């Protein structure tokens, strides 16, 4: 029997996200410790994770050392790959000068695998293969990212593939994503991150299984972040038959409304609404372009709002004067 523990993007950072009410870093450390305790209690062979280990490609030395010491508490090996937040400009070539690279050097348990043809095989009867696709510009282009490659694609045992890509079970309002329904893969179990909300466990009719349990962290106060549970996935691969999957909520993660501040989100919504009203005002007559220079904006607003030309003239003079002052 082989067992594995999986969780989504942890986003290690020293600073507190704008909408968090608590100490983000300490909350995250508590979650890691609970994951390690679970790993020990459940007797897992490894912990795997889809990337965005760090929130930024480089964190302060203090934060790096703090989390290096924390990860050294792991009772089992940890395998991960580079997420878009771990590298510079979505460029995998920059991996060698990131905090994740340093973390890999500092923590004996940690291995970062950045190629889908480099498998890790672990466990005994049965052995399980794990492959990883890191984030890159290719991710989600024509469904790319969700399959092991090379010899790893034809291996005989259970194939788990981990990807830092936007795999979803529904159409989002943006264009770079792949639908679970359409994925072509040589893997049996596909684990994804990147999308922090997650779609849970998705069993496809052809027998392939997909899971994104959601990020380990909550960084914004959206409704879905407020409501979701912070959870990890326990994968239990028996000697015969299909792997058993179980989502386990973390006890150390407080309910969303205790750690997230909604008020700044509501203020942000109001601001966005006001911006929209303003944008409508500064659009040209037929709405095809937005005016960008301040003079045209003032004139257009004045025209729409029927403002006295003398006031407009005065306003433009004041703007010109203010500009000179800025230059000085
Ligand atoms: Mn992420």
CSV table of C-alpha atoms and ligand atoms in Angstrom, one decimal:
chain,number,residue,atom,x,y,z
A,1,UNK,CA,0.0,0.0,0.0
A,2,UNK,CA,1.2,3.4,-0.9
A,3,UNK,CA,-0.1,6.6,0.5
A,4,UNK,CA,0.4,10.2,-0.5
A,5,UNK,CA,-0.8,13.6,0.9
A,6,UNK,CA,-1.5,16.4,-1.5
A,7,UNK,CA,-2.4,20.1,-1.0
A,8,UNK,CA,-2.7,23.2,-3.2
A,9,UNK,CA,-0.5,26.4,-3.6
A,10,UNK,CA,0.8,27.5,-0.1
A,11,UNK,CA,2.1,30.9,-1.1
A,12,UNK,CA,4.7,31.4,1.6
A,13,UNK,CA,5.3,35.1,2.3
A,14,UNK,CA,6.4,37.3,5.2
A,15,UNK,CA,3.9,40.0,4.7
A,16,UNK,CA,0.2,40.0,5.5
A,17,UNK,CA,-2.1,40.0,2.5
A,18,UNK,CA,-4.3,43.1,2.5
A,19,UNK,CA,-7.5,41.4,3.4
A,20,UNK,CA,-6.2,39.1,6.2
A,21,UNK,CA,-7.1,39.9,9.8
A,22,UNK,CA,-4.7,37.5,11.4
A,23,UNK,CA,-1.0,36.7,11.2
A,24,UNK,CA,-0.8,35.1,7.7
A,25,UNK,CA,2.7,33.7,8.2
A,26,UNK,CA,1.9,32.0,11.6
A,27,UNK,CA,-1.4,30.7,10.3
A,28,UNK,CA,0.5,29.1,7.3
A,29,UNK,CA,3.1,27.6,9.6
A,30,UNK,CA,0.3,26.0,11.7
A,31,UNK,CA,-1.2,24.5,8.6
A,32,UNK,CA,2.2,23.0,7.5
A,33,UNK,CA,2.6,21.5,11.0
A,34,UNK,CA,-0.8,20.0,10.8
A,35,UNK,CA,0.0,18.5,7.4
A,36,UNK,CA,3.2,17.0,8.8
A,37,UNK,CA,1.3,15.5,11.8
A,38,UNK,CA,-1.3,14.1,9.4
A,39,UNK,CA,1.4,12.6,7.2
A,40,UNK,CA,2.9,10.9,10.2
A,41,UNK,CA,-0.5,9.7,11.6
A,42,UNK,CA,-1.7,8.4,8.2
A,43,UNK,CA,1.7,6.8,7.5
A,44,UNK,CA,2.1,8.5,4.1
A,45,UNK,CA,5.1,7.9,1.8
A,46,UNK,CA,5.4,11.4,0.5
A,47,UNK,CA,3.8,14.9,0.4
A,48,UNK,CA,3.3,16.4,-3.0
A,49,UNK,CA,2.3,19.9,-3.9
A,50,UNK,CA,1.7,21.8,-7.3
A,51,UNK,CA,3.9,24.9,-6.9
A,52,UNK,CA,3.5,28.5,-5.8
A,53,UNK,CA,5.5,27.4,-2.8
A,54,UNK,CA,6.4,31.0,-2.5
A,55,UNK,CA,4.3,34.1,-3.2
A,56,UNK,CA,7.2,35.9,-4.9
A,57,UNK,CA,10.3,34.5,-6.7
A,58,UNK,CA,12.5,35.8,-3.9
A,59,UNK,CA,11.5,36.3,-0.3
A,60,UNK,CA,13.6,37.8,2.6
A,61,UNK,CA,16.3,35.6,4.0
A,62,UNK,CA,14.5,35.6,7.3
A,63,UNK,CA,11.3,34.2,5.9
A,64,UNK,CA,13.3,31.7,3.8
A,65,UNK,CA,15.2,30.4,6.8
A,66,UNK,CA,12.1,30.2,8.9
A,67,UNK,CA,10.3,28.1,6.4
A,68,UNK,CA,13.4,26.0,5.6
A,69,UNK,CA,13.5,25.0,9.3
A,70,UNK,CA,9.8,24.4,9.3
A,71,UNK,CA,9.9,22.1,6.2
A,72,UNK,CA,12.8,20.2,7.8
A,73,UNK,CA,10.2,19.0,10.3
A,74,UNK,CA,8.5,17.0,7.6
A,75,UNK,CA,8.5,13.3,8.4
A,76,UNK,CA,8.5,12.3,4.7
A,77,UNK,CA,9.9,13.6,1.4
A,78,UNK,CA,8.2,16.5,-0.3
A,79,UNK,CA,8.0,16.9,-4.0
A,80,UNK,CA,6.9,19.9,-5.9
A,81,UNK,CA,7.3,22.0,-9.1
A,82,UNK,CA,7.7,25.7,-10.0
A,83,UNK,CA,4.5,27.7,-10.1
A,84,UNK,CA,4.1,31.1,-11.8
A,85,UNK,CA,4.7,32.9,-8.5
A,86,UNK,CA,7.9,30.9,-7.9
A,87,UNK,CA,9.7,32.2,-11.0
A,88,UNK,CA,10.4,35.5,-12.7
A,89,UNK,CA,8.3,36.7,-15.6
A,90,UNK,CA,6.8,33.2,-16.1
A,91,UNK,CA,10.2,32.1,-17.3
A,92,UNK,CA,11.4,28.8,-16.0
A,93,UNK,CA,15.0,29.6,-16.8
A,94,UNK,CA,15.0,32.0,-13.9
A,95,UNK,CA,14.4,29.1,-11.4
A,96,UNK,CA,18.1,28.9,-10.6
A,97,UNK,CA,18.0,32.3,-8.9
A,98,UNK,CA,14.8,31.9,-6.9
A,99,UNK,CA,14.0,31.3,-3.2
A,100,UNK,CA,12.6,28.0,-4.2
A,101,UNK,CA,15.9,26.9,-5.5
A,102,UNK,CA,17.6,27.9,-2.2
A,103,UNK,CA,14.9,26.1,-0.2
A,104,UNK,CA,15.6,23.0,-2.2
A,105,UNK,CA,19.2,23.2,-1.3
A,106,UNK,CA,18.5,23.9,2.4
A,107,UNK,CA,15.8,21.2,3.0
A,108,UNK,CA,17.0,17.6,2.5
A,109,UNK,CA,13.4,16.4,2.2
A,110,UNK,CA,12.5,18.8,-0.6
A,111,UNK,CA,12.8,18.0,-4.3
A,112,UNK,CA,11.6,20.3,-7.1
A,113,UNK,CA,10.9,18.7,-10.4
A,114,UNK,CA,10.4,20.9,-13.4
A,115,UNK,CA,9.9,18.5,-16.3
A,116,UNK,CA,7.1,16.1,-17.1
A,117,UNK,CA,9.5,13.4,-18.3
A,118,UNK,CA,11.3,13.1,-15.0
A,119,UNK,CA,9.3,10.7,-12.9
A,120,UNK,CA,9.6,10.0,-9.2
A,121,UNK,CA,8.6,6.5,-8.3
A,122,UNK,CA,7.8,5.7,-4.7
A,123,UNK,CA,6.1,3.3,-2.3
A,124,UNK,CA,6.1,-0.4,-2.4
A,125,UNK,CA,3.6,-2.9,-3.8
A,126,UNK,CA,2.5,-1.1,-5.7
A,127,UNK,CA,5.0,1.5,-6.8
A,128,UNK,CA,3.4,4.8,-7.8
A,129,UNK,CA,4.9,7.2,-10.4
A,130,UNK,CA,4.6,10.9,-10.0
A,131,UNK,CA,5.4,13.5,-12.7
A,132,UNK,CA,5.2,17.3,-12.7
A,133,UNK,CA,4.6,20.0,-15.2
A,134,UNK,CA,5.8,23.4,-13.9
A,135,UNK,CA,4.2,26.7,-15.0
A,136,UNK,CA,5.4,28.1,-18.3
A,137,UNK,CA,4.0,30.1,-21.2
A,138,UNK,CA,3.0,26.8,-22.8
A,139,UNK,CA,0.7,25.8,-20.0
A,140,UNK,CA,-3.0,25.5,-21.1
A,141,UNK,CA,-2.1,26.1,-24.7
A,142,UNK,CA,-4.1,23.5,-26.6
A,143,UNK,CA,-4.6,21.6,-23.4
A,144,UNK,CA,-0.8,21.3,-22.7
A,145,UNK,CA,0.4,20.5,-19.2
A,146,UNK,CA,-1.6,17.6,-17.9
A,147,UNK,CA,0.3,14.5,-19.1
A,148,UNK,CA,3.5,12.7,-18.3
A,149,UNK,CA,5.9,12.7,-21.2
A,150,UNK,CA,8.6,10.4,-22.7
A,151,UNK,CA,9.1,7.0,-21.1
A,152,UNK,CA,7.1,8.3,-18.0
A,153,UNK,CA,4.0,8.2,-20.2
A,154,UNK,CA,4.2,4.5,-20.9
A,155,UNK,CA,5.1,3.3,-17.4
A,156,UNK,CA,3.0,0.4,-16.2
A,157,UNK,CA,1.9,1.3,-12.7
A,158,UNK,CA,-0.4,4.0,-11.4
A,159,UNK,CA,0.6,7.3,-12.9
A,160,UNK,CA,-0.1,10.5,-11.0
A,161,UNK,CA,0.6,13.8,-12.8
A,162,UNK,CA,0.8,17.1,-11.0
A,163,UNK,CA,0.4,20.4,-12.9
A,164,UNK,CA,0.6,24.1,-12.1
A,165,UNK,CA,-2.1,24.9,-14.6
A,166,UNK,CA,-5.6,26.4,-14.8
A,167,UNK,CA,-7.6,23.2,-15.0
A,168,UNK,CA,-11.3,23.9,-14.3
A,169,UNK,CA,-14.6,22.1,-14.4
A,170,UNK,CA,-16.5,25.2,-15.7
A,171,UNK,CA,-15.8,28.0,-18.2
A,172,UNK,CA,-14.2,31.0,-16.5
A,173,UNK,CA,-14.5,34.6,-17.7
A,174,UNK,CA,-10.9,34.6,-19.0
A,175,UNK,CA,-9.3,32.7,-21.8
A,176,UNK,CA,-6.2,30.7,-20.5
A,177,UNK,CA,-7.6,27.5,-19.1
A,178,UNK,CA,-8.3,23.9,-19.8
A,179,UNK,CA,-11.5,22.0,-19.0
A,180,UNK,CA,-11.3,18.8,-17.1
A,181,UNK,CA,-13.8,17.3,-19.6
A,182,UNK,CA,-11.3,17.9,-22.5
A,183,UNK,CA,-7.9,16.9,-21.0
A,184,UNK,CA,-5.9,14.4,-22.9
A,185,UNK,CA,-3.5,12.6,-20.6
A,186,UNK,CA,-1.5,9.4,-20.1
A,187,UNK,CA,-1.9,9.7,-16.3
A,188,UNK,CA,-4.5,8.0,-14.2
A,189,UNK,CA,-4.8,10.7,-11.5
A,190,UNK,CA,-4.2,14.3,-12.3
A,191,UNK,CA,-3.6,16.8,-9.5
A,192,UNK,CA,-3.7,20.5,-10.1
A,193,UNK,CA,-3.2,23.8,-8.3
A,194,UNK,CA,-3.0,27.4,-9.7
A,195,UNK,CA,-6.7,27.9,-9.3
A,196,UNK,CA,-7.0,28.6,-5.5
A,197,UNK,CA,-10.6,27.7,-5.1
A,198,UNK,CA,-10.4,24.2,-6.6
A,199,UNK,CA,-13.0,21.8,-8.0
A,200,UNK,CA,-12.5,19.0,-5.4
A,201,UNK,CA,-12.5,15.5,-6.8
A,202,UNK,CA,-13.7,15.0,-10.4
A,203,UNK,CA,-14.2,11.4,-11.7
A,204,UNK,CA,-14.4,11.3,-15.4
A,205,UNK,CA,-16.4,8.7,-17.3
A,206,UNK,CA,-13.2,7.2,-18.9
A,207,UNK,CA,-11.9,6.3,-15.4
A,208,UNK,CA,-9.4,9.2,-15.1
A,209,UNK,CA,-9.6,11.1,-11.9
A,210,UNK,CA,-8.8,14.8,-11.3
A,211,UNK,CA,-8.4,16.8,-8.1
A,212,UNK,CA,-7.7,20.3,-7.0
A,213,UNK,CA,-8.5,20.6,-3.2
A,214,UNK,CA,-7.8,24.3,-3.3
A,215,UNK,CA,-4.9,26.5,-2.0
A,216,UNK,CA,-3.6,26.0,1.5
A,217,UNK,CA,-3.9,29.8,1.9
A,218,UNK,CA,-6.6,32.4,1.5
A,219,UNK,CA,-5.3,35.7,0.2
A,220,UNK,CA,-8.4,37.5,-1.0
A,221,UNK,CA,-11.8,38.0,0.6
A,222,UNK,CA,-14.0,36.9,-2.3
A,223,UNK,CA,-17.2,35.0,-1.5
A,224,UNK,CA,-15.7,31.6,-2.6
A,225,UNK,CA,-12.6,32.2,-0.5
A,226,UNK,CA,-14.8,33.1,2.5
A,227,UNK,CA,-16.8,29.9,2.2
A,228,UNK,CA,-14.4,27.2,1.2
A,229,UNK,CA,-12.7,24.8,3.6
A,230,UNK,CA,-8.9,24.5,3.7
A,231,UNK,CA,-8.3,20.9,3.0
A,232,UNK,CA,-5.8,18.3,1.9
A,233,UNK,CA,-6.2,15.2,-0.2
A,234,UNK,CA,-5.2,11.8,1.1
A,235,UNK,CA,-4.4,9.3,-1.7
A,236,UNK,CA,-4.4,5.7,-0.7
A,237,UNK,CA,-3.2,3.3,-3.4
A,238,UNK,CA,-4.1,-0.3,-2.5
A,239,UNK,CA,-2.2,-3.3,-3.9
A,240,UNK,CA,-5.2,-4.0,-6.1
A,241,UNK,CA,-7.9,-1.8,-7.5
A,242,UNK,CA,-8.5,2.0,-7.8
A,243,UNK,CA,-6.8,4.5,-5.5
A,244,UNK,CA,-9.0,5.8,-2.7
A,245,UNK,CA,-9.2,9.6,-2.4
A,246,UNK,CA,-10.3,11.4,0.7
A,247,UNK,CA,-10.5,15.2,1.3
A,248,UNK,CA,-9.5,16.1,4.9
A,249,UNK,CA,-10.2,19.6,6.3
A,250,UNK,CA,-7.4,21.1,8.3
A,251,UNK,CA,-8.4,21.8,11.9
A,252,UNK,CA,-5.8,24.6,12.2
A,253,UNK,CA,-7.4,26.7,9.4
A,254,UNK,CA,-9.9,29.1,10.9
A,255,UNK,CA,-13.3,29.8,9.2
A,256,UNK,CA,-13.0,32.4,6.4
A,257,UNK,CA,-15.0,35.1,8.1
A,258,UNK,CA,-12.5,35.0,11.1
A,259,UNK,CA,-9.4,35.6,9.0
A,260,UNK,CA,-10.7,37.6,6.0
A,261,UNK,CA,-11.8,41.2,6.1
A,262,UNK,CA,-14.7,41.8,3.7
A,263,UNK,CA,-14.8,45.6,4.2
A,264,UNK,CA,-11.9,46.4,1.9
A,265,UNK,CA,-13.5,44.2,-0.8
A,266,UNK,CA,-16.8,46.1,-0.5
A,267,UNK,CA,-14.8,49.4,-0.7
A,268,UNK,CA,-13.0,48.0,-3.7
A,269,UNK,CA,-16.4,47.1,-5.3
A,270,UNK,CA,-17.7,50.7,-4.8
A,271,UNK,CA,-14.5,52.1,-6.3
A,272,UNK,CA,-14.8,49.8,-9.3
A,273,UNK,CA,-18.4,50.9,-9.8
A,274,UNK,CA,-17.4,54.6,-9.6
A,275,UNK,CA,-14.6,53.9,-12.1
A,276,UNK,CA,-17.1,52.3,-14.4
A,277,UNK,CA,-19.4,55.4,-14.2
A,278,UNK,CA,-16.4,57.6,-14.9
A,279,UNK,CA,-15.2,55.5,-17.8
A,280,UNK,CA,-18.7,55.7,-19.3
A,281,UNK,CA,-18.4,59.5,-19.1
A,282,UNK,CA,-15.0,59.7,-20.8
A,283,UNK,CA,-15.8,57.4,-23.6
A,284,UNK,CA,-16.1,59.0,-27.0
A,285,UNK,CA,-19.6,59.5,-28.3
A,286,UNK,CA,-20.0,56.1,-30.1
A,287,UNK,CA,-18.2,54.4,-27.2
A,288,UNK,CA,-15.4,52.9,-29.2
A,289,UNK,CA,-12.5,54.6,-27.5
A,290,UNK,CA,-11.6,56.0,-24.1
A,291,UNK,CA,-10.2,59.5,-24.1
A,292,UNK,CA,-6.8,59.6,-22.4
A,293,UNK,CA,-5.6,63.2,-22.2
A,294,UNK,CA,-7.0,65.3,-19.4
A,295,UNK,CA,-8.1,68.1,-21.6
A,296,UNK,CA,-10.3,65.9,-23.8
A,297,UNK,CA,-11.7,64.2,-20.6
A,298,UNK,CA,-12.7,67.6,-19.1
A,299,UNK,CA,-14.2,68.8,-22.4
A,300,UNK,CA,-16.1,65.5,-22.9
A,301,UNK,CA,-17.5,65.5,-19.3
A,302,UNK,CA,-18.4,69.2,-19.6
A,303,UNK,CA,-20.3,68.5,-22.8
A,304,UNK,CA,-22.2,65.5,-21.4
A,305,UNK,CA,-23.0,67.3,-18.2
A,306,UNK,CA,-23.8,70.6,-19.8
A,307,UNK,CA,-21.3,72.6,-17.8
A,308,UNK,CA,-20.8,76.4,-18.3
A,309,UNK,CA,-17.8,77.0,-20.7
A,310,UNK,CA,-16.3,79.5,-18.3
A,311,UNK,CA,-16.0,76.8,-15.7
A,312,UNK,CA,-14.4,74.5,-18.2
A,313,UNK,CA,-11.9,77.2,-19.2
A,314,UNK,CA,-11.1,77.8,-15.5
A,315,UNK,CA,-10.7,74.1,-14.9
A,316,UNK,CA,-8.3,73.7,-17.8
A,317,UNK,CA,-6.2,76.7,-16.6
A,318,UNK,CA,-6.0,75.2,-13.1
A,319,UNK,CA,-4.8,71.8,-14.6
A,320,UNK,CA,-2.2,73.6,-16.7
A,321,UNK,CA,-0.9,75.5,-13.7
A,322,UNK,CA,-0.8,72.3,-11.6
A,323,UNK,CA,1.2,70.6,-14.3
A,324,UNK,CA,3.8,73.4,-14.3
A,325,UNK,CA,4.1,73.1,-10.5
A,326,UNK,CA,4.7,69.3,-10.8
A,327,UNK,CA,7.4,69.9,-13.4
A,328,UNK,CA,9.0,72.5,-11.2
B,1,LIG,MN1,-1.1,30.2,-6.8
